[in-house]
Structure formats: C-alpha cells, structure tokens
mmCIF file of C-alpha atoms in Angstrom:
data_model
loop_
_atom_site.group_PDB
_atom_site.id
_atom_site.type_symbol
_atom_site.label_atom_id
_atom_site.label_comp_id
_atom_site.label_asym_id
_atom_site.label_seq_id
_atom_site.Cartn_x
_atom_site.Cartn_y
_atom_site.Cartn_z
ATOM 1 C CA UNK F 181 -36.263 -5.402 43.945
ATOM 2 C CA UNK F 182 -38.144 -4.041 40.938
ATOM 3 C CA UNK F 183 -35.770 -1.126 40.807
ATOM 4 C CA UNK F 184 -32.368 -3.099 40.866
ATOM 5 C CA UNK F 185 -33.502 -5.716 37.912
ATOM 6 C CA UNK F 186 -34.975 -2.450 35.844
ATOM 7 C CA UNK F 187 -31.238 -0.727 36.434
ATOM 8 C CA UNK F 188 -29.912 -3.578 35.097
ATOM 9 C CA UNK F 189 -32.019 -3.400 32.580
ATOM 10 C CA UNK F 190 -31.106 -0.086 31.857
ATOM 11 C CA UNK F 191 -27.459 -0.485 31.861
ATOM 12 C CA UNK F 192 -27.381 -3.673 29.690
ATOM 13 C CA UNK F 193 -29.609 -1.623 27.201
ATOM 14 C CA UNK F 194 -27.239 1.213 27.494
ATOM 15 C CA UNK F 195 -23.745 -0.812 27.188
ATOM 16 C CA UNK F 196 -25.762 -2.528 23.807
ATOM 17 C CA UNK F 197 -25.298 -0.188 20.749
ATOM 18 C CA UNK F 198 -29.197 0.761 19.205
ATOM 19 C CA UNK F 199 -28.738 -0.028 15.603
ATOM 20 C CA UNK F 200 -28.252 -4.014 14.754
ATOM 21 C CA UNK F 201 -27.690 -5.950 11.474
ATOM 22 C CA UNK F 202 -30.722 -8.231 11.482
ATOM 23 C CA UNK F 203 -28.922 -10.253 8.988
ATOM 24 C CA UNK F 204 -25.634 -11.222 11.129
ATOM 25 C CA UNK F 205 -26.628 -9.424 14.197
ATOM 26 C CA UNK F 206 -23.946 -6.703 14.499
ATOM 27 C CA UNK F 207 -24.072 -3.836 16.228
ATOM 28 C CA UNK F 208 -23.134 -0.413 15.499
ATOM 29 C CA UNK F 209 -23.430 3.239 17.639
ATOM 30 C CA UNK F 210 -24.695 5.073 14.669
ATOM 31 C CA UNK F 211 -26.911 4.281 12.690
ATOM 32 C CA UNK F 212 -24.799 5.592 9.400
ATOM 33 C CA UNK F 213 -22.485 2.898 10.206
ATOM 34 C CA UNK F 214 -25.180 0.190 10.054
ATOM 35 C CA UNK F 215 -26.263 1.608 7.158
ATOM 36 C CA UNK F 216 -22.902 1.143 5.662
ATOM 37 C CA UNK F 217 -22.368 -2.484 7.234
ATOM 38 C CA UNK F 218 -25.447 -3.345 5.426
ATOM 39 C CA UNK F 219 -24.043 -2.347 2.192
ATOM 40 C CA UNK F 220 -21.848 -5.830 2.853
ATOM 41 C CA UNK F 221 -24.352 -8.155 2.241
ATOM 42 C CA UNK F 222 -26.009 -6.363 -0.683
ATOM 43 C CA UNK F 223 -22.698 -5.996 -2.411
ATOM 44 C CA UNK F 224 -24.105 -2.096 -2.910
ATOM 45 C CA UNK F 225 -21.704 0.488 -3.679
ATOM 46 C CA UNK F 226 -23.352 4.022 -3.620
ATOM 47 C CA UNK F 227 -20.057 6.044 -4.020
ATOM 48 C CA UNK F 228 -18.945 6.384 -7.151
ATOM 49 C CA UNK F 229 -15.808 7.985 -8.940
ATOM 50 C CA UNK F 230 -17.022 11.193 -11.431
ATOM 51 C CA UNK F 231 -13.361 10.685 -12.920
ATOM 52 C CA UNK F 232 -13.185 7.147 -13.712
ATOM 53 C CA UNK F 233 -16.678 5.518 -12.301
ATOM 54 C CA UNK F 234 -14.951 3.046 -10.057
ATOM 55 C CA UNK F 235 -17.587 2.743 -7.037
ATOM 56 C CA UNK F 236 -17.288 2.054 -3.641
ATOM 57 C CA UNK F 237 -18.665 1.145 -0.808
ATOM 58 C CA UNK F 238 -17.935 4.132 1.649
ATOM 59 C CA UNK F 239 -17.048 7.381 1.503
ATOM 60 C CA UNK F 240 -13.948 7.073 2.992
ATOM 61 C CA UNK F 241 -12.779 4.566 0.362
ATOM 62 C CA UNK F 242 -13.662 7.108 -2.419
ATOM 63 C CA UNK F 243 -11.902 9.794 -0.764
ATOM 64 C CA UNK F 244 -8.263 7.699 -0.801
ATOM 65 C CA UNK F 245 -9.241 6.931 -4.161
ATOM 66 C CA UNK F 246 -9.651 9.994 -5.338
ATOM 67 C CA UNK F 247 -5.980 10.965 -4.332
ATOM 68 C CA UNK F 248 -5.136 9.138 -7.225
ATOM 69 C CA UNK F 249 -6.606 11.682 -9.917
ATOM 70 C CA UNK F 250 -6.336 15.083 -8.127
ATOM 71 C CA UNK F 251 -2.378 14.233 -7.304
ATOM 72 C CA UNK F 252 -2.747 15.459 -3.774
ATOM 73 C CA UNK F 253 0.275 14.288 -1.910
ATOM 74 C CA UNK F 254 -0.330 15.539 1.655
ATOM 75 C CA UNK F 255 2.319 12.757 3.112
ATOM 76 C CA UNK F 256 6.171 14.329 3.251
ATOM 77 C CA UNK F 257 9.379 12.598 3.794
ATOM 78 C CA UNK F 258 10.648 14.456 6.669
ATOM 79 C CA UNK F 259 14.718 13.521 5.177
ATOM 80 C CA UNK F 260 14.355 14.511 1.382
ATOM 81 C CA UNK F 261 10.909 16.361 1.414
ATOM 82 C CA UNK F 262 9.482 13.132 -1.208
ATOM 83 C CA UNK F 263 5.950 13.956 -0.697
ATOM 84 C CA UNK F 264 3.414 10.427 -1.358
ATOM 85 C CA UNK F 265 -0.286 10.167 -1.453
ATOM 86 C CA UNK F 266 -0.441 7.421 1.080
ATOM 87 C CA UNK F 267 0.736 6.811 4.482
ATOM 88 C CA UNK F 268 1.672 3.597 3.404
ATOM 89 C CA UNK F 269 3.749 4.485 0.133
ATOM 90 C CA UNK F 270 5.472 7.085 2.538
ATOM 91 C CA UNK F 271 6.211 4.600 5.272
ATOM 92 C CA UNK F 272 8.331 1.896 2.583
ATOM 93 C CA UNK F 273 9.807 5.389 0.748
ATOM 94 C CA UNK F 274 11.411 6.028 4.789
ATOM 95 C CA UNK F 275 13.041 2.335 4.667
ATOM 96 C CA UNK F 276 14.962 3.666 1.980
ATOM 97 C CA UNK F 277 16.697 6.892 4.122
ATOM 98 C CA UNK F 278 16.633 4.220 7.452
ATOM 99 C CA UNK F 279 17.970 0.791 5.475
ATOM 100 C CA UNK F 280 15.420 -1.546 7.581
ATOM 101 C CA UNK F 281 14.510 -4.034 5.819
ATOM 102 C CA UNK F 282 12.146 -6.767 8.062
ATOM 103 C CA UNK F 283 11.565 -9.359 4.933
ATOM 104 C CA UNK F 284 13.796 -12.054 5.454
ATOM 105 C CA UNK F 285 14.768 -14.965 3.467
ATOM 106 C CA UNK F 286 13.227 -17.913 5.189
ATOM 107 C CA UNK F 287 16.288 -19.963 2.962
ATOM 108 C CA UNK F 288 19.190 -18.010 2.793
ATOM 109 C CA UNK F 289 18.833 -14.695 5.290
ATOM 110 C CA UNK F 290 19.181 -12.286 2.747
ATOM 111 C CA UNK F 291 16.747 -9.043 3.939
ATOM 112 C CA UNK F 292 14.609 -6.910 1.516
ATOM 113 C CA UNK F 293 12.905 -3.301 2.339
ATOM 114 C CA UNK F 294 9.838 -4.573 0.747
ATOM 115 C CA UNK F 295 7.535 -7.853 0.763
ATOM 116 C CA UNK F 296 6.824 -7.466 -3.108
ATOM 117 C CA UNK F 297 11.081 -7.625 -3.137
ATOM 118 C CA UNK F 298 11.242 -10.966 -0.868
ATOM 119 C CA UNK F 299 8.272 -12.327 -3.150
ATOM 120 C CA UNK F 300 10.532 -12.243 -6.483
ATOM 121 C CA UNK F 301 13.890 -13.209 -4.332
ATOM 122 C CA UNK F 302 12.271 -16.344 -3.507
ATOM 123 C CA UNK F 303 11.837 -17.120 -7.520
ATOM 124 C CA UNK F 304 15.773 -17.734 -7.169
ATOM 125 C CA UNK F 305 15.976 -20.056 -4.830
ATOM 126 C CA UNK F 306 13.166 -22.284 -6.968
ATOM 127 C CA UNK F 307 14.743 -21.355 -10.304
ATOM 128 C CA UNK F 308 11.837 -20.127 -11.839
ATOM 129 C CA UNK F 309 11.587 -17.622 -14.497
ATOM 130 C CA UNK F 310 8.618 -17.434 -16.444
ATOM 131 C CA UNK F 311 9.187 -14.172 -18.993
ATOM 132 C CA UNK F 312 11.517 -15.265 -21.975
ATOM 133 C CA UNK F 313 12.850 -13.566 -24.540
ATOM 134 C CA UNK F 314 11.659 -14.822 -28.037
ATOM 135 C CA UNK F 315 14.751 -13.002 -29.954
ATOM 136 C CA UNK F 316 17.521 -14.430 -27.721
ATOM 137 C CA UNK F 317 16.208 -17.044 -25.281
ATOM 138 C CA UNK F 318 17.187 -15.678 -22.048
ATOM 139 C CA UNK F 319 14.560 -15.895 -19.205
ATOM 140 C CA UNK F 320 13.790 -13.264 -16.229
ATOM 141 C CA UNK F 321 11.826 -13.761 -13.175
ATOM 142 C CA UNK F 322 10.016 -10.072 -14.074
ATOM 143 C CA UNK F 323 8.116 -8.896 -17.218
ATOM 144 C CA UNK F 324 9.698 -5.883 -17.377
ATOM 145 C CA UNK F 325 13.633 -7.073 -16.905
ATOM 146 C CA UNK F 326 12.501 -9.127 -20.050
ATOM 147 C CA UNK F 327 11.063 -5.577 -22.185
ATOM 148 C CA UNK F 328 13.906 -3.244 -21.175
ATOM 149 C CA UNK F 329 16.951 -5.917 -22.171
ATOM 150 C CA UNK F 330 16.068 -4.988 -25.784
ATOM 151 C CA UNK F 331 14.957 -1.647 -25.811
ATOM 152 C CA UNK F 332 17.274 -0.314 -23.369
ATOM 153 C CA UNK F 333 14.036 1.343 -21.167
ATOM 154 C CA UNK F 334 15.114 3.046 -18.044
ATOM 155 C CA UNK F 335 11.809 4.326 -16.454
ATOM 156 C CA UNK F 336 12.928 4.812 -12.996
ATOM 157 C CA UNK F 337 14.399 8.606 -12.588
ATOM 158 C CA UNK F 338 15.957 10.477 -9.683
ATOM 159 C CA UNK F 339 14.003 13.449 -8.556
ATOM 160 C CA UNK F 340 16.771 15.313 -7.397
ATOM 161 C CA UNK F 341 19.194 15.087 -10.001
ATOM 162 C CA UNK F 342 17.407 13.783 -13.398
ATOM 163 C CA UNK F 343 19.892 10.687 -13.602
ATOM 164 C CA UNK F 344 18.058 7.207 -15.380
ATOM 165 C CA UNK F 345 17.952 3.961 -14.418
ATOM 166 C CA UNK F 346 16.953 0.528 -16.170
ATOM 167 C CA UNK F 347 15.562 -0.800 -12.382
ATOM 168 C CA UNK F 348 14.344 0.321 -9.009
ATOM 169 C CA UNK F 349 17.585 -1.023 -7.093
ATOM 170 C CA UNK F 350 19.872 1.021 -8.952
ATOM 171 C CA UNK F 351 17.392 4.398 -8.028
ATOM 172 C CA UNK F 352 17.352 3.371 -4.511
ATOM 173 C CA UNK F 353 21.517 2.981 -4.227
ATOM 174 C CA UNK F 354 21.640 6.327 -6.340
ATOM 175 C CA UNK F 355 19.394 7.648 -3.579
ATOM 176 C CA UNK F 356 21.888 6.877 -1.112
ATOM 177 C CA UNK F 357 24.505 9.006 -2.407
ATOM 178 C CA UNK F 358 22.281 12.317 -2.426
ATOM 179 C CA UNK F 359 21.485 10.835 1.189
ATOM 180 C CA UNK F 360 25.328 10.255 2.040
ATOM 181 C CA UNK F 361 26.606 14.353 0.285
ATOM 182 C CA UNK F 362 23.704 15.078 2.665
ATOM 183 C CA UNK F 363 25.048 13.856 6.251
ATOM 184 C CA UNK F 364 28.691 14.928 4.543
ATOM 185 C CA UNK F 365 27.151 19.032 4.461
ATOM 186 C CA UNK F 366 26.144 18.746 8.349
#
C-alpha cells in the first residue's frame, strides 16, 4: 500500500513542471522560462537594442526587432517574389494576389483586405473627419489625404515598374495589372 500512494506520488510530481512562480504560482519545464516569466512582474527588460536601445523582455522579442535595422527579409511572396520581414506583413501582402478580404462592414457589407482599412471605412458611415485643411477647408478622415492634397505627395511606388501613386489603393489596383499580364503570359 506504501508503494501504490509513493507511485502516485511520483507521477503527480512528475506530470508537475519543477520550476514555479512563487508570486502567481505558474509553472514552467525550464527553468529559463521561469526566469523569463519572472521578468513580468518586475517589469525587467534585460535585452536591449545596440542600434536604437529599445529593450525587451526576451530574446526572442529582440531578435524580430532587430529585423527592423539589419533589413533581413527572409519571408517571400511565392506569386511576385515581394520578400517582407514578418510573417504577418507577408500574409496581408498575399490578400492582395488572392483578393480575400474577411473585414466586413457590420453597416453596409462592403469587404476590406485589411482591419486598419475597415477601421477608417467605418469613419464614413459616422461622418467623421477630423484632419482639415487650414488653406481651403476641406476635411479627410486621414492625416496624410489632408498633406498630399496640397503638395501633390505620392509616396507609395510600384516595385516592378517605378510608377507613383498619391495612396495605397491605387498601388494595390496597379498591382493587379502586373498580376493580370502575368496569368495573360501562362
């Protein structure tokens, strides 16, 4: 009888990660990991930036950071060979070659390839427009529609062909013809 409870004993130790947060009583397998937990309620950030000093709190999280100054892009675009720094940035780029767009208008239907997109759309169902123009009155729902009316900016450029454009919208339908001479060449 001895034997059984001290199995038991043995497996419930075993099943139990070893290292535990005394302060909120989480457990971890490694004891690296607790270590890092415990960074959480210290607010300590031991990994620091060399290029810009931004720290961190793991050293995973200063590793995707640090895509940002080195330029590595080691996500490709398997249609137009786009390469990205992040999964993420690849993964709304490839809405653009696949026109899904899952952010709907709650109000009128209309669909948008990305949330930030759906997030201004709403603004013209509620009429609001907070950027006006001080020479000529007229209002915009983004900062930057309010700068390039006047100086004629166009800051988004095709990186197959050079072309300009004023906003993102007309880049991503110009996108769509290099896409459509493309499928026409198979």
């Amino acid at each position: 009888r001895h034997k059984c409870s001290s199995f038991l004993h043995d497996v419930n130790d075993a099943e139990r990660p070893p290292f535990a947060c005394d302060t909120c009583g989480k457990s971890f397998a490694r004891n690296d990991s607790l270590l890092d937990h415990l960074k959480t309620h210290t607010g300590e950030k031991l990994y620091s930036c060399e290029t810009c000093g931004k720290t961190f709190l793991r050293s995973g999280q200063l590793s995707r950071h640090s895509r940002i100054h080195s330029g590595e892009k080691r996500y490709s675009c398997s249609t137009c060979g786009e390469r990205f720094n992040y999964s993420s940035v690849l993964k709304r780029h490839m809405r653009m070659h696949t026109s899904e767009k899952p952010y709907s208008c709650q109000l009128c239907g209309k669909s948008f390839s990305q949330n930030g997109n759906l997030h201004f759309h709403m603004k013209t169902h509620t009429g609001e427009k907070q950027y006006s123009c001080q020479l000529c009155g007229k209002s915009f729902i983004r900062s930057h529609s309010l700068v390039m009316t006047h100086t004629g900016e166009k800051p988004y450029t095709c990186g197959r062909c050079g072309k300009t454009f004023r906003f993102n919208g007309g880049l991503s339908s110009h996108m769509k013809t290099h896409l459509n001479q493309e499928q026409q060449q198979l």
